[in-house]
mmCIF file of C-alpha atoms in Angstrom:
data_model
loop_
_atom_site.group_PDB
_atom_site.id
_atom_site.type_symbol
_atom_site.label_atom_id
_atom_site.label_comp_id
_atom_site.label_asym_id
_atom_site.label_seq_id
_atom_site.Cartn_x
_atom_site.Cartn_y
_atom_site.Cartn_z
ATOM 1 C CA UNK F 151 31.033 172.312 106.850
ATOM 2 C CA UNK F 152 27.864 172.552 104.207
ATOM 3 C CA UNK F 153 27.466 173.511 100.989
ATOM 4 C CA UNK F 154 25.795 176.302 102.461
ATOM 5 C CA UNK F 155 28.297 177.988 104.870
ATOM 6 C CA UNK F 156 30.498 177.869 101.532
ATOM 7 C CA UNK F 157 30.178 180.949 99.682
ATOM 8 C CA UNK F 158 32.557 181.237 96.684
ATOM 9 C CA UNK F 159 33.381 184.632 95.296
ATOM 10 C CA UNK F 160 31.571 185.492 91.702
ATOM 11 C CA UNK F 161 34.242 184.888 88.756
ATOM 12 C CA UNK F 162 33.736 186.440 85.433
ATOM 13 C CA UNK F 163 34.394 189.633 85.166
ATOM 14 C CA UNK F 164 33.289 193.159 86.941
ATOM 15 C CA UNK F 165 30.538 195.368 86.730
ATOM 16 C CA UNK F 166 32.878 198.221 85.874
ATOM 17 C CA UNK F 167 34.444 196.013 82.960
ATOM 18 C CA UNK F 168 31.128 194.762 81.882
ATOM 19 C CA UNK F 169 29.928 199.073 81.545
ATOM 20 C CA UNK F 170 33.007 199.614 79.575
ATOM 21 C CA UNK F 171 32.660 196.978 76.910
ATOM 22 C CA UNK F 172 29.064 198.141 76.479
ATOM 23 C CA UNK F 173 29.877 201.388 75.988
ATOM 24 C CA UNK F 174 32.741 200.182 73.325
ATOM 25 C CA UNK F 175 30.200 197.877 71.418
ATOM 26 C CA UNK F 176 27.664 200.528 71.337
ATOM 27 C CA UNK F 177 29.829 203.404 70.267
ATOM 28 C CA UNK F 178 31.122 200.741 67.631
ATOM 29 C CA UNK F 179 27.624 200.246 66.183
ATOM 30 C CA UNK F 180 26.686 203.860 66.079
ATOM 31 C CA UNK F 181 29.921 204.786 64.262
ATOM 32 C CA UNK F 182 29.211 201.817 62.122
ATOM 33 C CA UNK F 183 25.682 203.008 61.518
ATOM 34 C CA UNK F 184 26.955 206.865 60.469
ATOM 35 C CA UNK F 185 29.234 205.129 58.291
ATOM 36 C CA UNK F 186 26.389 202.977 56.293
ATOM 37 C CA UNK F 187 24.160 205.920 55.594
ATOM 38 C CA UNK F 188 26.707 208.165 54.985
ATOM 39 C CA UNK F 189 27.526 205.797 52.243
ATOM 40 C CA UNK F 190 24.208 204.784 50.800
ATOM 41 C CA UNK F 191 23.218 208.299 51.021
ATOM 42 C CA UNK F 192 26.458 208.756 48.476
ATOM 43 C CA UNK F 193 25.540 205.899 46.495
ATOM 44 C CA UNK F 194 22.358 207.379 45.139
ATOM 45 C CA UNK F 195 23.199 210.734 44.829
ATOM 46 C CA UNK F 196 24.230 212.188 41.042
ATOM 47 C CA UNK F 197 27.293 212.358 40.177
ATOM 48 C CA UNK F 198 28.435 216.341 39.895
ATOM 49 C CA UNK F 199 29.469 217.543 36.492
ATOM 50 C CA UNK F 200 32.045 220.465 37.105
ATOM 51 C CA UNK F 201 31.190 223.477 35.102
ATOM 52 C CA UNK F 202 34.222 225.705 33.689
ATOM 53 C CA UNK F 203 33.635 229.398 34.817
ATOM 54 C CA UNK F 204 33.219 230.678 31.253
ATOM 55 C CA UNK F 205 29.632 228.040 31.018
ATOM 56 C CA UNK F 206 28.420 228.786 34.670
ATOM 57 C CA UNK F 207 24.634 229.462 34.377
ATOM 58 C CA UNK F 208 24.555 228.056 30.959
ATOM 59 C CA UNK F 209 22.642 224.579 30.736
ATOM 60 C CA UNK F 210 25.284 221.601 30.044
ATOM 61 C CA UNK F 211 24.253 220.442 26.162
ATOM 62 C CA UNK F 212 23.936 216.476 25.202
ATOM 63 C CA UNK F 213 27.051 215.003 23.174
ATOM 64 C CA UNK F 214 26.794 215.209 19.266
ATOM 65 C CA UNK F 215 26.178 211.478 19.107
ATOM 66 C CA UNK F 216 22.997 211.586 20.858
ATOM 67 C CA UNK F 217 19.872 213.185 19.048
ATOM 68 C CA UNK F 218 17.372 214.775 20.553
ATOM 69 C CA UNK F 219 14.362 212.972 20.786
ATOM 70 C CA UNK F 220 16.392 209.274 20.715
ATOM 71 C CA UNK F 221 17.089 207.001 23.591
ATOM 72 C CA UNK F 222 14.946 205.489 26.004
ATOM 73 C CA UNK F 223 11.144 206.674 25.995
ATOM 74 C CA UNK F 224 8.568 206.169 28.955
ATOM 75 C CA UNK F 225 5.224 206.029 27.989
ATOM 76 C CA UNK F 226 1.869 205.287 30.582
ATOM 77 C CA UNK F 227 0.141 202.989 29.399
ATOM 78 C CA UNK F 228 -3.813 203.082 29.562
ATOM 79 C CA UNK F 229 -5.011 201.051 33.230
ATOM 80 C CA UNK F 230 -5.939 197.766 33.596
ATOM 81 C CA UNK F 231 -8.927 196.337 35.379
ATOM 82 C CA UNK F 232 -10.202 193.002 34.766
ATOM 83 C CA UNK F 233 -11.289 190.001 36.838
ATOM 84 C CA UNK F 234 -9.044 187.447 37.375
ATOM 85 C CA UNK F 235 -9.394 183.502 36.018
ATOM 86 C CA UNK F 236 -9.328 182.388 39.579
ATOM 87 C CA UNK F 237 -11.825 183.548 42.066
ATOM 88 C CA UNK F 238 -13.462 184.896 39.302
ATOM 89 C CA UNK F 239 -15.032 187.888 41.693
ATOM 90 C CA UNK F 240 -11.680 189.123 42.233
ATOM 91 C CA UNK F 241 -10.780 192.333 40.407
ATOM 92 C CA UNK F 242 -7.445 193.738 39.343
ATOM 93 C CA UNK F 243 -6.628 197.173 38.603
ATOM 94 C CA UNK F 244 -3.223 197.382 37.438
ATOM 95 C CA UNK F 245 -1.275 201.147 36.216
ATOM 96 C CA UNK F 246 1.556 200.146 34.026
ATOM 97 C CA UNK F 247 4.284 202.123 32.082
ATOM 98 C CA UNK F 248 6.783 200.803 29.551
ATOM 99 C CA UNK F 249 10.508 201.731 28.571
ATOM 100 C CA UNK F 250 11.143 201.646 25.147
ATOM 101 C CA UNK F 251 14.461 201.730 23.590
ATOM 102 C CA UNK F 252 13.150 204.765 21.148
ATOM 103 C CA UNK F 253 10.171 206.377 20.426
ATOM 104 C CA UNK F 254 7.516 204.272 19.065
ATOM 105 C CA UNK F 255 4.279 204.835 17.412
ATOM 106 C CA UNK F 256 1.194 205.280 19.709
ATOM 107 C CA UNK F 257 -0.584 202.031 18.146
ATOM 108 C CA UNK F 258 2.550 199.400 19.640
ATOM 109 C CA UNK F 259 1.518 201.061 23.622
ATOM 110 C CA UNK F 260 -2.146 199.753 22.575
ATOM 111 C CA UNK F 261 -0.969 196.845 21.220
ATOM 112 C CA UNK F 262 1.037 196.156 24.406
ATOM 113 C CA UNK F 263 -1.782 197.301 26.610
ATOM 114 C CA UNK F 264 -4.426 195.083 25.262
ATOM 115 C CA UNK F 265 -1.575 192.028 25.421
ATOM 116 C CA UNK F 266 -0.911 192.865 28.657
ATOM 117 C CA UNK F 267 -4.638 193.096 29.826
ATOM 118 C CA UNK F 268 -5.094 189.539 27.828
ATOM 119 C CA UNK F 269 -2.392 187.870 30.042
ATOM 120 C CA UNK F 270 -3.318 189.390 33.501
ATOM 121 C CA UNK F 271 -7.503 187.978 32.760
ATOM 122 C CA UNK F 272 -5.510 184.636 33.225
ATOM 123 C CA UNK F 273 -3.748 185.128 35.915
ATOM 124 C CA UNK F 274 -4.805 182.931 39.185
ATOM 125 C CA UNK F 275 -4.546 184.677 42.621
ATOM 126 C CA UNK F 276 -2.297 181.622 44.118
ATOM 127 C CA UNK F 277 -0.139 182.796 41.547
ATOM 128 C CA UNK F 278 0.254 186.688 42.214
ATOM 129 C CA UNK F 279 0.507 186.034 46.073
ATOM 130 C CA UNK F 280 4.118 187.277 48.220
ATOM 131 C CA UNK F 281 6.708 188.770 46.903
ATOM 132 C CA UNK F 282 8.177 185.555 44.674
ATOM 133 C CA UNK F 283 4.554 185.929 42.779
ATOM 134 C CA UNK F 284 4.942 189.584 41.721
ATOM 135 C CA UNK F 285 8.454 189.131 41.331
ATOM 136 C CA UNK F 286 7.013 186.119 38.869
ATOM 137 C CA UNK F 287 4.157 188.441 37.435
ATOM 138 C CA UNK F 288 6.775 191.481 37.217
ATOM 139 C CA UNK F 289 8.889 189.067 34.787
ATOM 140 C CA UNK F 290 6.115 187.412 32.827
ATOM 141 C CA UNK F 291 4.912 190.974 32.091
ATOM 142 C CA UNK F 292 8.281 192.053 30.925
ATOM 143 C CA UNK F 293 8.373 188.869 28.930
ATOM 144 C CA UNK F 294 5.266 189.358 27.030
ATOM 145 C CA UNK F 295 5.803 193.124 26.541
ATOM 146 C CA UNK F 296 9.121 192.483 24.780
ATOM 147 C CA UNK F 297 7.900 189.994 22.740
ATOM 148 C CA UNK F 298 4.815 191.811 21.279
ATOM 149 C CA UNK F 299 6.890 195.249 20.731
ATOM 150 C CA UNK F 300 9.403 193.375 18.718
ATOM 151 C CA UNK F 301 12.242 193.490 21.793
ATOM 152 C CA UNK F 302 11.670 197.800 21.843
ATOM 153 C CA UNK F 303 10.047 197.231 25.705
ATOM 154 C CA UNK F 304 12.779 197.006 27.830
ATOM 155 C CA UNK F 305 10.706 197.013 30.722
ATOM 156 C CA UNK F 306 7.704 197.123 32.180
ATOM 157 C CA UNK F 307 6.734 199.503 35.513
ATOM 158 C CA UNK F 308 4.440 198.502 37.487
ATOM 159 C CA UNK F 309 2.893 201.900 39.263
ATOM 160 C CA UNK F 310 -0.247 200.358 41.060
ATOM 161 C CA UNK F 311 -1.175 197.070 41.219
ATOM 162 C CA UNK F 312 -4.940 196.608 43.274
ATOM 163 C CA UNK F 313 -7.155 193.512 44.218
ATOM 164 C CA UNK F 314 -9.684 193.464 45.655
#
């Protein structure tokens, strides 16, 4: 007899097992995929504030300790565009806003801005490339914001950042 005229049955096992445990794993990753977005959809949602019946309509008022007009303060700050050190026929245009801890006078956001456009004329485009280099940039910016407001920048937004 030859290798040939021996057939051996298939082992493992059958088609109808095989259909069932796909069906399992696949109605375990959609389940598991309903349960991650229903909870990063909760995540970032605001947290609900119940209202008594006597203050529905009425507009929920800040605590006494906080006054108005304190607090953390967003202001735009005037765009950037300058060439960079390195190609020097690369342009920049950079849109920037700053968090301050409290409301500051209009002259520190120039004073910032012009810092900030100072730094970013010696930037070098090896440096500002991927995702580690603005991550880099991102902090350096912060850095030098902080440091020229006196620590009342407690961070820096980027809101467009162009080369060309």
């Amino acid at each position: 007899m030859t290798n040939v005229d021996q057939v051996q049955p298939r082992k493992g096992p059958s088609l109808a097992v095989q259909g069932a445990m796909l069906l399992v794993v696949t109605a375990a990753a959609i389940g598991m995929g309903w349960m991650s977005g229903g909870y990063l959809k909760g995540v970032g949602a605001p947290s609900s504030v119940p209202v008594a019946p006597e203050n529905e309509g009425k507009v929920p008022q800040p605590e006494a300790t906080q006054q108005a007009g304190t607090g953390p303060t967003l202001v735009a700050l005037a765009p950037i565009t300058t060439n960079i050190a390195s190609p020097t026929d690369t342009w920049i245009r950079m849109e920037v806003s700053v968090v301050y801890d409290a409301p500051q006078p209009p002259a520190m956001a120039e004073d910032v801005q012009q810092d900030l456009l100072a730094f970013v004329r010696t930037l070098k485009m090896h440096q500002i490339e991927g995702a580690s280099g603005y991550q880099h940039l991102k902090a350096d910016l912060d850095e030098r914001a902080s440091i020229r407001s006196q620590g009342h920048v407690k961070q820096v937004l980027v809101r467009t950042l162009l080369l060309e």
